[in-house]
Amino acid sequence: MTSVEFLGEGASLARPPAFNGAAYILDILEAVIDGPFVPTIAGTGDSSIPKPRSDLSEDDKKKDGYNVMAKNIITSALSADEFFRVSNCKTAKDMWDTLQQTHEGTTDVKRARINTLMHEYEIFNMKKDESINDIQTRFTHIVNNLNALGKVIDNEQQIIKVMRCLTRE
């Protein structure tokens, strides 16, 4: 299999691969979640020794490349500031963990953000001279941020909340 077939039609190393249902995308995702694949040989006791590159099988080489592909996918989606935040990370997992920690924060920070947003949701009201479009934008912002943090408010509750906050003006 050539690298062009592996990446897909119209693919480029500068652009993430298009998802086409192929299982390899899951292998790339595994490199982000579990860390890079390190081919090893049995060592003494419970230790293992990394295989020399000359001893890698084709399958080992393929798996070894998933971390590189995952890093490329992540970096191609980042702004310059975000790129510099992760540019010294050695693995895709390190990059992902850094971005996650930066933008989601620790569990305590996440919980505090949810509490703040829930308070905003609960006291949400139409402001004087506010247009329907502005209300919808403000409300959607609160709900989307809650969803991103794992706090989902069902559509029926959202509709009830918006209807109650509207004034007759």
PDB file of C-alpha atoms in Angstrom:
ATOM      1  CA  MET A   1       0.000   0.000   0.000  1.00  0.00           C
ATOM      2  CA  THR A   2       1.450   3.356  -0.965  1.00  0.00           C
ATOM      3  CA  SER A   3       1.308   6.339   1.329  1.00  0.00           C
ATOM      4  CA  VAL A   4      -1.119   8.065  -1.042  1.00  0.00           C
ATOM      5  CA  GLU A   5      -3.558   5.169  -0.713  1.00  0.00           C
ATOM      6  CA  PHE A   6      -3.042   5.178   3.034  1.00  0.00           C
ATOM      7  CA  LEU A   7      -3.835   8.892   3.346  1.00  0.00           C
ATOM      8  CA  GLY A   8      -6.658   8.874   0.809  1.00  0.00           C
ATOM      9  CA  GLU A   9      -7.427  10.567  -2.471  1.00  0.00           C
ATOM     10  CA  GLY A  10      -6.328  14.197  -2.640  1.00  0.00           C
ATOM     11  CA  ALA A  11      -4.508  13.830   0.653  1.00  0.00           C
ATOM     12  CA  SER A  12      -1.572  15.865   1.774  1.00  0.00           C
ATOM     13  CA  LEU A  13       0.795  15.626   4.702  1.00  0.00           C
ATOM     14  CA  ALA A  14      -0.080  19.256   5.421  1.00  0.00           C
ATOM     15  CA  ARG A  15      -3.787  18.458   5.775  1.00  0.00           C
ATOM     16  CA  PRO A  16      -5.447  15.961   8.119  1.00  0.00           C
ATOM     17  CA  PRO A  17      -6.786  12.834   6.408  1.00  0.00           C
ATOM     18  CA  ALA A  18     -10.444  12.900   5.446  1.00  0.00           C
ATOM     19  CA  PHE A  19     -12.525  10.464   7.441  1.00  0.00           C
ATOM     20  CA  ASN A  20     -13.823   7.724   5.191  1.00  0.00           C
ATOM     21  CA  GLY A  21     -14.685   5.069   7.749  1.00  0.00           C
ATOM     22  CA  ALA A  22     -11.307   3.346   7.496  1.00  0.00           C
ATOM     23  CA  ALA A  23     -10.148   1.792  10.757  1.00  0.00           C
ATOM     24  CA  TYR A  24      -6.720   3.446  10.664  1.00  0.00           C
ATOM     25  CA  ILE A  25      -8.230   6.723  11.861  1.00  0.00           C
ATOM     26  CA  LEU A  26      -9.011   4.894  15.108  1.00  0.00           C
ATOM     27  CA  ASP A  27      -5.362   3.877  15.359  1.00  0.00           C
ATOM     28  CA  ILE A  28      -4.367   7.519  15.003  1.00  0.00           C
ATOM     29  CA  LEU A  29      -6.870   8.462  17.696  1.00  0.00           C
ATOM     30  CA  GLU A  30      -5.371   5.751  19.891  1.00  0.00           C
ATOM     31  CA  ALA A  31      -2.004   7.533  19.625  1.00  0.00           C
ATOM     32  CA  VAL A  32      -3.666  10.642  21.039  1.00  0.00           C
ATOM     33  CA  ILE A  33      -5.478   8.842  23.849  1.00  0.00           C
ATOM     34  CA  ASP A  34      -2.929   6.202  24.871  1.00  0.00           C
ATOM     35  CA  GLY A  35       0.315   7.766  23.734  1.00  0.00           C
ATOM     36  CA  PRO A  36       2.683   6.670  20.985  1.00  0.00           C
ATOM     37  CA  PHE A  37       3.288   3.050  20.036  1.00  0.00           C
ATOM     38  CA  VAL A  38       6.753   1.974  21.167  1.00  0.00           C
ATOM     39  CA  PRO A  39       7.822  -1.373  19.683  1.00  0.00           C
ATOM     40  CA  THR A  40       9.737  -3.326  22.311  1.00  0.00           C
ATOM     41  CA  ILE A  41      11.548  -6.574  22.877  1.00  0.00           C
ATOM     42  CA  ALA A  42      11.470  -8.482  26.137  1.00  0.00           C
ATOM     43  CA  GLY A  43      14.094  -7.395  28.630  1.00  0.00           C
ATOM     44  CA  THR A  44      15.116  -8.736  31.993  1.00  0.00           C
ATOM     45  CA  GLY A  45      12.321  -9.105  34.548  1.00  0.00           C
ATOM     46  CA  ASP A  46       9.344  -6.867  33.879  1.00  0.00           C
ATOM     47  CA  SER A  47      11.310  -4.368  31.810  1.00  0.00           C
ATOM     48  CA  SER A  48      11.193  -4.111  28.055  1.00  0.00           C
ATOM     49  CA  ILE A  49      13.702  -2.593  25.671  1.00  0.00           C
ATOM     50  CA  PRO A  50      12.751  -0.487  22.638  1.00  0.00           C
ATOM     51  CA  LYS A  51      13.419  -2.327  19.361  1.00  0.00           C
ATOM     52  CA  PRO A  52      16.147  -0.898  17.145  1.00  0.00           C
ATOM     53  CA  ARG A  53      14.693   0.733  14.005  1.00  0.00           C
ATOM     54  CA  SER A  54      16.423  -1.869  11.869  1.00  0.00           C
ATOM     55  CA  ASP A  55      14.411  -4.643  13.586  1.00  0.00           C
ATOM     56  CA  LEU A  56      10.973  -3.072  13.114  1.00  0.00           C
ATOM     57  CA  SER A  57       8.414  -5.018  11.109  1.00  0.00           C
ATOM     58  CA  GLU A  58       6.226  -3.280   8.532  1.00  0.00           C
ATOM     59  CA  ASP A  59       3.358  -3.324  11.045  1.00  0.00           C
ATOM     60  CA  ASP A  60       5.613  -1.770  13.718  1.00  0.00           C
ATOM     61  CA  LYS A  61       6.670   0.988  11.304  1.00  0.00           C
ATOM     62  CA  LYS A  62       3.051   1.664  10.394  1.00  0.00           C
ATOM     63  CA  LYS A  63       1.991   1.898  14.052  1.00  0.00           C
ATOM     64  CA  ASP A  64       5.026   4.046  14.832  1.00  0.00           C
ATOM     65  CA  GLY A  65       3.830   6.558  12.221  1.00  0.00           C
ATOM     66  CA  TYR A  66       0.437   7.054  13.872  1.00  0.00           C
ATOM     67  CA  ASN A  67       1.884   9.409  16.484  1.00  0.00           C
ATOM     68  CA  VAL A  68       3.404  11.562  13.730  1.00  0.00           C
ATOM     69  CA  MET A  69       0.100  11.630  11.870  1.00  0.00           C
ATOM     70  CA  ALA A  70      -1.815  12.470  15.056  1.00  0.00           C
ATOM     71  CA  LYS A  71       0.597  15.329  15.819  1.00  0.00           C
ATOM     72  CA  ASN A  72       0.102  16.632  12.275  1.00  0.00           C
ATOM     73  CA  ILE A  73      -3.675  16.502  12.607  1.00  0.00           C
ATOM     74  CA  ILE A  74      -3.584  18.379  15.899  1.00  0.00           C
ATOM     75  CA  THR A  75      -1.096  21.049  14.801  1.00  0.00           C
ATOM     76  CA  SER A  76      -2.865  21.722  11.507  1.00  0.00           C
ATOM     77  CA  ALA A  77      -6.000  22.704  13.422  1.00  0.00           C
ATOM     78  CA  LEU A  78      -4.292  25.172  15.772  1.00  0.00           C
ATOM     79  CA  SER A  79      -3.842  28.921  15.695  1.00  0.00           C
ATOM     80  CA  ALA A  80      -0.287  30.233  15.979  1.00  0.00           C
ATOM     81  CA  ASP A  81      -0.653  30.893  19.719  1.00  0.00           C
ATOM     82  CA  GLU A  82      -2.012  27.410  20.385  1.00  0.00           C
ATOM     83  CA  PHE A  83       0.694  25.873  18.209  1.00  0.00           C
ATOM     84  CA  PHE A  84       3.429  27.521  20.276  1.00  0.00           C
ATOM     85  CA  ARG A  85       1.749  26.219  23.425  1.00  0.00           C
ATOM     86  CA  VAL A  86       2.238  22.600  22.250  1.00  0.00           C
ATOM     87  CA  SER A  87       5.235  22.899  19.921  1.00  0.00           C
ATOM     88  CA  ASN A  88       7.650  21.393  22.455  1.00  0.00           C
ATOM     89  CA  CYS A  89       5.459  18.366  23.185  1.00  0.00           C
ATOM     90  CA  LYS A  90       7.057  15.111  22.066  1.00  0.00           C
ATOM     91  CA  THR A  91       3.873  13.091  21.511  1.00  0.00           C
ATOM     92  CA  ALA A  92       0.331  13.669  20.267  1.00  0.00           C
ATOM     93  CA  LYS A  93      -0.925  12.584  23.687  1.00  0.00           C
ATOM     94  CA  ASP A  94       1.192  15.271  25.378  1.00  0.00           C
ATOM     95  CA  MET A  95      -0.189  17.839  22.921  1.00  0.00           C
ATOM     96  CA  TRP A  96      -3.761  16.751  23.566  1.00  0.00           C
ATOM     97  CA  ASP A  97      -3.321  16.697  27.341  1.00  0.00           C
ATOM     98  CA  THR A  98      -1.781  20.195  27.268  1.00  0.00           C
ATOM     99  CA  LEU A  99      -4.628  21.600  25.186  1.00  0.00           C
ATOM    100  CA  GLN A 100      -7.234  19.860  27.313  1.00  0.00           C
ATOM    101  CA  GLN A 101      -5.706  21.156  30.542  1.00  0.00           C
ATOM    102  CA  THR A 102      -5.446  24.671  29.119  1.00  0.00           C
ATOM    103  CA  HIS A 103      -8.983  24.925  27.797  1.00  0.00           C
ATOM    104  CA  GLU A 104     -10.974  22.676  30.114  1.00  0.00           C
ATOM    105  CA  GLY A 105      -8.870  23.087  33.232  1.00  0.00           C
ATOM    106  CA  THR A 106      -8.765  20.708  36.149  1.00  0.00           C
ATOM    107  CA  THR A 107     -11.875  18.990  37.459  1.00  0.00           C
ATOM    108  CA  ASP A 108     -12.291  21.739  40.056  1.00  0.00           C
ATOM    109  CA  VAL A 109     -12.000  24.486  37.437  1.00  0.00           C
ATOM    110  CA  LYS A 110     -14.477  22.669  35.198  1.00  0.00           C
ATOM    111  CA  ARG A 111     -16.943  22.319  38.092  1.00  0.00           C
ATOM    112  CA  ALA A 112     -16.597  26.033  38.905  1.00  0.00           C
ATOM    113  CA  ARG A 113     -17.207  26.986  35.264  1.00  0.00           C
ATOM    114  CA  ILE A 114     -20.318  24.782  35.170  1.00  0.00           C
ATOM    115  CA  ASN A 115     -21.609  26.423  38.362  1.00  0.00           C
ATOM    116  CA  THR A 116     -21.012  29.910  36.964  1.00  0.00           C
ATOM    117  CA  LEU A 117     -22.718  29.085  33.667  1.00  0.00           C
ATOM    118  CA  MET A 118     -25.645  27.396  35.443  1.00  0.00           C
ATOM    119  CA  HIS A 119     -26.101  30.551  37.500  1.00  0.00           C
ATOM    120  CA  GLU A 120     -26.109  32.611  34.287  1.00  0.00           C
ATOM    121  CA  TYR A 121     -28.652  30.171  32.818  1.00  0.00           C
ATOM    122  CA  GLU A 122     -30.901  30.347  35.889  1.00  0.00           C
ATOM    123  CA  ILE A 123     -30.963  34.162  36.058  1.00  0.00           C
ATOM    124  CA  PHE A 124     -31.147  34.589  32.270  1.00  0.00           C
ATOM    125  CA  ASN A 125     -33.616  37.337  31.346  1.00  0.00           C
ATOM    126  CA  MET A 126     -34.327  39.612  28.445  1.00  0.00           C
ATOM    127  CA  LYS A 127     -32.535  42.948  28.757  1.00  0.00           C
ATOM    128  CA  LYS A 128     -34.274  46.220  28.030  1.00  0.00           C
ATOM    129  CA  ASP A 129     -34.258  47.011  24.283  1.00  0.00           C
ATOM    130  CA  GLU A 130     -32.626  43.648  23.474  1.00  0.00           C
ATOM    131  CA  SER A 131     -33.552  42.080  20.139  1.00  0.00           C
ATOM    132  CA  ILE A 132     -34.664  38.472  19.765  1.00  0.00           C
ATOM    133  CA  ASN A 133     -31.484  37.781  17.808  1.00  0.00           C
ATOM    134  CA  ASP A 134     -29.334  39.125  20.657  1.00  0.00           C
ATOM    135  CA  ILE A 135     -31.245  37.049  23.218  1.00  0.00           C
ATOM    136  CA  GLN A 136     -30.823  33.934  21.120  1.00  0.00           C
ATOM    137  CA  THR A 137     -27.088  34.558  20.689  1.00  0.00           C
ATOM    138  CA  ARG A 138     -26.529  35.133  24.412  1.00  0.00           C
ATOM    139  CA  PHE A 139     -28.630  32.110  25.388  1.00  0.00           C
ATOM    140  CA  THR A 140     -26.981  29.822  22.817  1.00  0.00           C
ATOM    141  CA  HIS A 141     -23.555  30.879  24.072  1.00  0.00           C
ATOM    142  CA  ILE A 142     -24.438  29.831  27.638  1.00  0.00           C
ATOM    143  CA  VAL A 143     -26.015  26.520  26.575  1.00  0.00           C
ATOM    144  CA  ASN A 144     -23.179  25.623  24.179  1.00  0.00           C
ATOM    145  CA  ASN A 145     -20.556  26.298  26.851  1.00  0.00           C
ATOM    146  CA  LEU A 146     -22.472  24.082  29.284  1.00  0.00           C
ATOM    147  CA  ASN A 147     -22.699  21.331  26.648  1.00  0.00           C
ATOM    148  CA  ALA A 148     -18.959  21.561  26.008  1.00  0.00           C
ATOM    149  CA  LEU A 149     -18.363  21.013  29.730  1.00  0.00           C
ATOM    150  CA  GLY A 150     -20.664  17.978  29.790  1.00  0.00           C
ATOM    151  CA  LYS A 151     -23.729  19.648  31.320  1.00  0.00           C
ATOM    152  CA  VAL A 152     -26.538  19.076  28.819  1.00  0.00           C
ATOM    153  CA  ILE A 153     -29.843  20.919  29.084  1.00  0.00           C
ATOM    154  CA  ASP A 154     -32.534  19.290  26.958  1.00  0.00           C
ATOM    155  CA  ASN A 155     -34.312  21.269  24.241  1.00  0.00           C
ATOM    156  CA  GLU A 156     -37.664  21.327  26.033  1.00  0.00           C
ATOM    157  CA  GLN A 157     -36.112  22.981  29.092  1.00  0.00           C
ATOM    158  CA  GLN A 158     -34.303  25.483  26.867  1.00  0.00           C
ATOM    159  CA  ILE A 159     -37.536  26.444  25.097  1.00  0.00           C
ATOM    160  CA  ILE A 160     -39.370  26.882  28.398  1.00  0.00           C
ATOM    161  CA  LYS A 161     -36.540  29.048  29.740  1.00  0.00           C
ATOM    162  CA  VAL A 162     -36.478  31.328  26.682  1.00  0.00           C
ATOM    163  CA  MET A 163     -40.272  31.668  26.568  1.00  0.00           C
ATOM    164  CA  ARG A 164     -40.374  32.676  30.246  1.00  0.00           C
ATOM    165  CA  CYS A 165     -37.699  35.334  29.861  1.00  0.00           C
ATOM    166  CA  LEU A 166     -39.331  37.166  26.954  1.00  0.00           C
ATOM    167  CA  THR A 167     -41.089  40.446  27.715  1.00  0.00           C
ATOM    168  CA  ARG A 168     -44.252  41.601  25.963  1.00  0.00           C
ATOM    169  CA  GLU A 169     -42.520  44.626  24.412  1.00  0.00           C
TER     170      GLU A 169
END
